[in-house]
Each structure stands twice: as C-alpha cells, then as structure tokens.
mmCIF file of C-alpha atoms in Angstrom:
data_model
loop_
_atom_site.group_PDB
_atom_site.id
_atom_site.type_symbol
_atom_site.label_atom_id
_atom_site.label_comp_id
_atom_site.label_asym_id
_atom_site.label_seq_id
_atom_site.Cartn_x
_atom_site.Cartn_y
_atom_site.Cartn_z
ATOM 1 C CA GLU A 1 0.000 0.000 0.000
ATOM 2 C CA ALA A 2 1.437 3.380 -0.995
ATOM 3 C CA GLY A 3 1.891 5.887 1.805
ATOM 4 C CA VAL A 4 1.042 9.576 1.889
ATOM 5 C CA THR A 5 2.992 11.435 -0.782
ATOM 6 C CA GLN A 6 3.874 15.120 -0.826
ATOM 7 C CA SER A 7 5.555 17.441 -3.254
ATOM 8 C CA PRO A 8 7.755 19.297 -3.508
ATOM 9 C CA ARG A 9 10.099 18.017 -0.803
ATOM 10 C CA TYR A 10 11.876 21.352 -0.494
ATOM 11 C CA ALA A 11 11.075 24.968 -1.397
ATOM 12 C CA VAL A 12 13.081 28.156 -1.004
ATOM 13 C CA LEU A 13 11.363 31.502 -1.538
ATOM 14 C CA GLN A 14 11.910 35.194 -1.125
ATOM 15 C CA GLU A 15 9.446 37.037 1.110
ATOM 16 C CA GLY A 16 6.341 37.994 -0.818
ATOM 17 C CA GLN A 17 6.418 35.023 -3.181
ATOM 18 C CA ALA A 18 3.656 32.408 -3.360
ATOM 19 C CA VAL A 19 4.033 28.641 -3.032
ATOM 20 C CA SER A 20 1.761 25.587 -3.266
ATOM 21 C CA PHE A 21 2.159 22.232 -1.596
ATOM 22 C CA TRP A 22 0.475 19.093 -2.860
ATOM 23 C CA CYS A 23 -0.604 16.001 -0.939
ATOM 24 C CA ASP A 24 -1.859 12.621 -2.116
ATOM 25 C CA PRO A 25 -3.345 10.691 0.836
ATOM 26 C CA ILE A 26 -3.545 6.944 1.281
ATOM 27 C CA SER A 27 -6.325 5.510 -0.880
ATOM 28 C CA GLY A 28 -9.567 5.148 1.039
ATOM 29 C CA HIS A 29 -8.658 7.619 3.790
ATOM 30 C CA ASP A 30 -11.503 10.070 4.152
ATOM 31 C CA THR A 31 -9.736 12.533 6.457
ATOM 32 C CA LEU A 32 -6.780 14.680 5.441
ATOM 33 C CA TYR A 33 -4.751 17.008 7.668
ATOM 34 C CA TRP A 34 -2.219 19.754 7.076
ATOM 35 C CA TYR A 35 0.246 20.570 9.854
ATOM 36 C CA GLN A 36 2.973 23.179 10.215
ATOM 37 C CA GLN A 37 6.086 22.108 12.125
ATOM 38 C CA PRO A 38 8.543 24.902 12.929
ATOM 39 C CA ARG A 39 12.098 23.793 13.665
ATOM 40 C CA ASP A 40 12.462 22.056 17.045
ATOM 41 C CA GLN A 41 8.712 22.146 17.748
ATOM 42 C CA GLY A 42 5.848 19.688 17.471
ATOM 43 C CA PRO A 43 3.429 19.671 14.523
ATOM 44 C CA GLN A 44 0.633 22.234 14.772
ATOM 45 C CA LEU A 45 -2.650 21.600 12.989
ATOM 46 C CA LEU A 46 -3.547 24.106 10.279
ATOM 47 C CA VAL A 47 -6.647 22.576 8.693
ATOM 48 C CA TYR A 48 -8.339 19.249 8.182
ATOM 49 C CA PHE A 49 -10.904 17.844 5.769
ATOM 50 C CA ARG A 50 -13.331 14.993 5.814
ATOM 51 C CA ASP A 51 -13.838 14.113 2.165
ATOM 52 C CA GLU A 52 -14.051 17.502 0.416
ATOM 53 C CA ALA A 53 -15.441 19.410 3.403
ATOM 54 C CA VAL A 54 -13.339 21.582 5.686
ATOM 55 C CA ILE A 55 -13.926 20.418 9.278
ATOM 56 C CA ASP A 56 -11.619 22.819 11.107
ATOM 57 C CA ASN A 57 -9.562 25.648 9.639
ATOM 58 C CA SER A 58 -9.481 27.823 12.749
ATOM 59 C CA GLN A 59 -5.653 27.715 12.927
ATOM 60 C CA LEU A 60 -5.131 28.584 9.271
ATOM 61 C CA PRO A 61 -3.865 32.171 8.794
ATOM 62 C CA SER A 62 -6.710 32.908 6.396
ATOM 63 C CA ASP A 63 -5.314 36.089 4.974
ATOM 64 C CA ARG A 64 -2.391 34.311 3.311
ATOM 65 C CA PHE A 65 -3.020 30.573 3.606
ATOM 66 C CA SER A 66 -5.638 28.551 1.763
ATOM 67 C CA ALA A 67 -6.309 24.833 1.407
ATOM 68 C CA VAL A 68 -8.602 22.847 -0.851
ATOM 69 C CA ARG A 69 -9.529 19.234 -1.399
ATOM 70 C CA PRO A 70 -12.041 19.533 -4.240
ATOM 71 C CA LYS A 71 -12.718 15.854 -4.998
ATOM 72 C CA GLY A 72 -12.066 14.478 -1.549
ATOM 73 C CA THR A 73 -8.769 12.917 -2.584
ATOM 74 C CA ASN A 74 -5.689 15.071 -3.267
ATOM 75 C CA SER A 75 -5.222 18.383 -1.501
ATOM 76 C CA THR A 76 -3.319 21.613 -2.096
ATOM 77 C CA LEU A 77 -2.094 24.061 0.546
ATOM 78 C CA LYS A 78 -1.140 27.487 -0.773
ATOM 79 C CA ILE A 79 0.703 30.367 0.844
ATOM 80 C CA GLN A 80 0.270 33.772 -0.757
ATOM 81 C CA SER A 81 2.962 36.344 -0.033
ATOM 82 C CA ALA A 82 5.178 34.183 2.173
ATOM 83 C CA LYS A 83 6.871 35.636 5.264
ATOM 84 C CA GLN A 84 10.067 34.563 7.031
ATOM 85 C CA GLY A 85 7.910 33.331 9.921
ATOM 86 C CA ASP A 86 6.375 30.749 7.577
ATOM 87 C CA THR A 87 9.701 28.887 7.471
ATOM 88 C CA ALA A 88 8.808 25.380 8.663
ATOM 89 C CA THR A 89 8.099 21.864 7.479
ATOM 90 C CA TYR A 90 4.572 21.369 6.167
ATOM 91 C CA LEU A 91 3.223 17.916 6.863
ATOM 92 C CA CYS A 92 0.230 16.192 5.370
ATOM 93 C CA ALA A 93 -1.444 13.262 7.090
ATOM 94 C CA SER A 94 -4.437 11.098 6.313
ATOM 95 C CA SER A 95 -6.578 8.742 8.337
ATOM 96 C CA PRO A 96 -9.239 6.132 7.765
ATOM 97 C CA PRO A 97 -12.448 6.034 9.821
ATOM 98 C CA SER A 98 -10.465 4.316 12.631
ATOM 99 C CA TYR A 99 -8.691 7.671 13.075
ATOM 100 C CA GLU A 100 -5.018 6.564 13.193
ATOM 101 C CA GLN A 101 -3.039 9.208 11.277
ATOM 102 C CA TYR A 102 -0.327 8.430 8.742
ATOM 103 C CA PHE A 103 2.099 11.167 7.738
ATOM 104 C CA GLY A 104 3.824 12.037 4.516
ATOM 105 C CA PRO A 105 7.517 13.015 4.339
ATOM 106 C CA GLY A 106 6.764 16.737 4.496
ATOM 107 C CA THR A 107 7.801 19.793 2.516
ATOM 108 C CA ARG A 108 10.610 21.816 4.052
ATOM 109 C CA LEU A 109 9.991 25.519 3.315
ATOM 110 C CA THR A 110 12.584 28.233 3.763
ATOM 111 C CA VAL A 111 11.549 31.863 3.284
ATOM 112 C CA LEU A 112 14.505 34.224 2.909
ATOM 113 C CA GLY B 1 -3.013 26.567 26.843
ATOM 114 C CA ASP B 2 -1.358 23.326 25.818
ATOM 115 C CA GLN B 3 -3.631 20.312 25.934
ATOM 116 C CA VAL B 4 -0.713 17.872 25.861
ATOM 117 C CA GLU B 5 2.295 18.162 28.186
ATOM 118 C CA GLN B 6 5.165 15.885 27.279
ATOM 119 C CA SER B 7 8.124 14.976 29.490
ATOM 120 C CA PRO B 8 11.054 14.883 29.652
ATOM 121 C CA SER B 9 11.955 17.317 26.888
ATOM 122 C CA ALA B 10 15.303 15.572 26.387
ATOM 123 C CA LEU B 11 16.750 12.232 27.450
ATOM 124 C CA SER B 12 20.058 10.411 27.023
ATOM 125 C CA LEU B 13 20.282 6.640 27.380
ATOM 126 C CA HIS B 14 23.180 4.239 27.136
ATOM 127 C CA GLU B 15 22.660 1.356 24.753
ATOM 128 C CA GLY B 16 20.898 -1.519 26.465
ATOM 129 C CA THR B 17 19.146 0.590 29.083
ATOM 130 C CA GLY B 18 15.563 1.792 29.169
ATOM 131 C CA SER B 19 13.299 4.588 30.266
ATOM 132 C CA ALA B 20 9.779 5.958 30.085
ATOM 133 C CA LEU B 21 8.357 8.967 28.289
ATOM 134 C CA ARG B 22 5.129 10.511 29.491
ATOM 135 C CA CYS B 23 2.286 12.666 28.210
ATOM 136 C CA ASN B 24 -0.210 14.342 30.503
ATOM 137 C CA PHE B 25 -3.459 15.732 29.161
ATOM 138 C CA THR B 26 -5.303 18.758 30.480
ATOM 139 C CA THR B 27 -8.656 17.667 29.027
ATOM 140 C CA THR B 28 -10.333 14.329 28.428
ATOM 141 C CA MET B 29 -8.772 12.592 25.464
ATOM 142 C CA ARG B 30 -10.241 9.599 23.676
ATOM 143 C CA ALA B 31 -7.174 8.229 21.901
ATOM 144 C CA VAL B 32 -3.423 8.728 21.711
ATOM 145 C CA GLN B 33 -0.796 8.141 19.070
ATOM 146 C CA TRP B 34 2.970 7.904 19.564
ATOM 147 C CA PHE B 35 5.405 8.755 16.775
ATOM 148 C CA GLN B 36 9.159 8.695 16.294
ATOM 149 C CA GLN B 37 10.553 11.478 14.121
ATOM 150 C CA ASN B 38 13.827 10.411 12.569
ATOM 151 C CA SER B 39 16.757 12.488 11.352
ATOM 152 C CA ARG B 40 15.123 12.909 7.942
ATOM 153 C CA GLY B 41 12.022 14.374 9.569
ATOM 154 C CA SER B 42 9.667 11.508 8.822
ATOM 155 C CA LEU B 43 7.035 10.709 11.454
ATOM 156 C CA ILE B 44 6.893 6.974 12.023
ATOM 157 C CA ASN B 45 3.793 5.482 13.638
ATOM 158 C CA LEU B 46 4.588 3.586 16.817
ATOM 159 C CA PHE B 47 1.238 3.102 18.570
ATOM 160 C CA TYR B 48 -2.399 4.098 18.405
ATOM 161 C CA LEU B 49 -4.399 3.426 21.574
ATOM 162 C CA ALA B 50 -7.979 4.126 22.604
ATOM 163 C CA SER B 51 -7.329 2.405 25.961
ATOM 164 C CA GLY B 52 -5.078 -0.072 27.726
ATOM 165 C CA THR B 53 -1.602 -1.224 26.779
ATOM 166 C CA LYS B 54 0.107 -2.265 23.554
ATOM 167 C CA GLU B 55 3.536 -3.749 23.081
ATOM 168 C CA ASN B 56 5.716 -4.018 20.005
ATOM 169 C CA GLY B 57 9.201 -5.410 20.389
ATOM 170 C CA ARG B 58 11.174 -3.235 22.785
ATOM 171 C CA LEU B 59 8.413 -0.627 23.014
ATOM 172 C CA LYS B 60 5.329 -0.609 25.193
ATOM 173 C CA SER B 61 2.670 2.069 25.523
ATOM 174 C CA THR B 62 -0.169 2.617 27.960
ATOM 175 C CA PHE B 63 -3.104 5.026 27.756
ATOM 176 C CA ASN B 64 -5.209 5.881 30.796
ATOM 177 C CA SER B 65 -8.028 8.181 29.690
ATOM 178 C CA LYS B 66 -9.544 8.433 33.172
ATOM 179 C CA GLU B 67 -6.297 9.664 34.727
ATOM 180 C CA SER B 68 -5.350 11.667 31.629
ATOM 181 C CA TYR B 69 -1.931 10.313 30.760
ATOM 182 C CA SER B 70 -0.063 8.039 28.414
ATOM 183 C CA THR B 71 3.403 6.512 28.651
ATOM 184 C CA LEU B 72 5.891 5.057 26.196
ATOM 185 C CA HIS B 73 8.435 2.631 27.634
ATOM 186 C CA ILE B 74 11.637 1.851 25.747
ATOM 187 C CA ARG B 75 13.757 -1.081 26.879
ATOM 188 C CA ASP B 76 17.165 -2.274 25.658
ATOM 189 C CA ALA B 77 17.689 1.000 23.789
ATOM 190 C CA GLN B 78 19.553 0.816 20.464
ATOM 191 C CA LEU B 79 21.339 3.556 18.515
ATOM 192 C CA GLU B 80 18.533 3.608 15.921
ATOM 193 C CA ASP B 81 16.066 4.589 18.643
ATOM 194 C CA SER B 82 17.578 8.080 18.676
ATOM 195 C CA GLY B 83 15.202 10.773 17.468
ATOM 196 C CA THR B 84 12.316 12.861 18.712
ATOM 197 C CA TYR B 85 9.260 11.139 20.137
ATOM 198 C CA PHE B 86 5.875 12.819 19.963
ATOM 199 C CA CYS B 87 2.565 11.919 21.461
ATOM 200 C CA ALA B 88 -0.638 13.211 19.894
ATOM 201 C CA ALA B 89 -3.967 12.950 21.663
ATOM 202 C CA GLY B 90 -7.430 12.997 20.149
ATOM 203 C CA ASP B 91 -10.239 14.900 21.792
ATOM 204 C CA THR B 92 -13.892 13.924 22.105
ATOM 205 C CA GLY B 93 -14.405 14.511 18.384
ATOM 206 C CA TYR B 94 -11.644 11.935 17.785
ATOM 207 C CA GLN B 95 -10.302 13.441 14.636
ATOM 208 C CA ASN B 96 -8.585 16.541 15.988
ATOM 209 C CA PHE B 97 -5.211 15.503 17.431
ATOM 210 C CA TYR B 98 -3.081 17.731 19.662
ATOM 211 C CA PHE B 99 0.668 17.179 19.646
ATOM 212 C CA GLY B 100 3.054 17.459 22.560
ATOM 213 C CA LYS B 101 6.345 19.315 22.151
ATOM 214 C CA GLY B 102 8.335 16.115 21.917
ATOM 215 C CA THR B 103 11.096 14.255 23.759
ATOM 216 C CA SER B 104 14.513 14.320 22.115
ATOM 217 C CA LEU B 105 16.132 10.935 22.768
ATOM 218 C CA THR B 106 19.839 10.316 22.274
ATOM 219 C CA VAL B 107 21.145 6.784 22.632
ATOM 220 C CA ILE B 108 24.816 6.701 23.539
ATOM 221 C CA PRO B 109 27.098 3.788 22.575
#
C-alpha cells in the first residue's frame, strides 16, 4: 500500500512570493490534515478535511493561507505572499475512519 | 493553553538501558498516538491506543483516559532509537489531534 505522498520536498522563496504544496493521501482515507512544524517544535494543525469538506480551519492564517480538497482525494495548501515566519516543514497526514493518522515526508519551506 | 504536556523534553540513554516517556493531558482525550521522528524528519507510527496497553518489540505504551496520561516505555535502547518522540492525543471529536512538544532521545554507545 502506498503511503502519503507530498511534493515538492523542499522549497526556497523570497518574502512575498507564493508557493503551493500538494498532498496525495492513502487511498480510502476520508480525512486529510495539514500541519505546520517549525524547527524544534511539534506539529501544529492548520486545517483538516473529511472528504471535500473543511472540518476545522481555525488555525489557518486565512489572509495568506488557503487549502482545498475539491474531490475528496488530493489536496493543495497554498501560501500567498510568504513571510520569514512561515519557514517550517509542512506535513500532510491522512486517516481512515479508525482515526489513526499516517504522515507524509513533508515539505521543508525556507523563506529568505 | 497546551492540551498535551510531554516529558522529559530531552533524554540520554546508554545502549541496552531503558526509560519511560510521558504525556499528561489537560482535558479528556479519547485516543493517543505515539510517533518517532527520525533524522530525515519523517514521522513513524509507533502506537495508536484508545485504551489499555500495547507492546511491540522493545516498546510498550499505555493510555489511561480516566487519569489523563499516556506513557511510552523503551527497553534495551539501540542507537537507531535516537530521534524525537511525539505523542498526539485525540479529543472527544476523535479526529482533531493535539501534539506534545516532543522528547529528544539520544542513545549513547
């Protein structure tokens, strides 16, 4: 069974640039999560979906971050006008109805 | 405030020894997961528990929802056990998991 895949693995931007991250969850997993993990900290939930519906996006900085999962499968997280404080690893996870989460390898973002 | 308090924040073990990591919860949690984050940053699933105790090789985990804590025991530590260990606890809605700040484990030859 293929795991959660993410791309790109690395991204380096100047402040003010935009970037998109892509996640392909494990087949059959209805729930998909995006986390932000700053260096030397634990993952912090940004948003999660059940199928195509957003369940909780209260921690998503809505003025610059957006996330979609239009068909209830793949998902895209986008940052408009990146800031240095956005430097972190962005992790995608998915879970089946039994709720155990499985993580992808992450995208390591550096904003200069 | 933080719903999940993880301790210790750092730990050094000599090969062959063991120790316990702990997570305390400030609200009622319904399930807990333990992960190891390796040097490449990948989060590896260790355990998922809704109650009781599970064991896998040299690792054992317990979750006590009533007393609001979970533990991860490592015995006969090996060099490859080095990394950061996170617990993540699920609230009453089950699908929102809160992470602790992690325990950085170094196994010394």
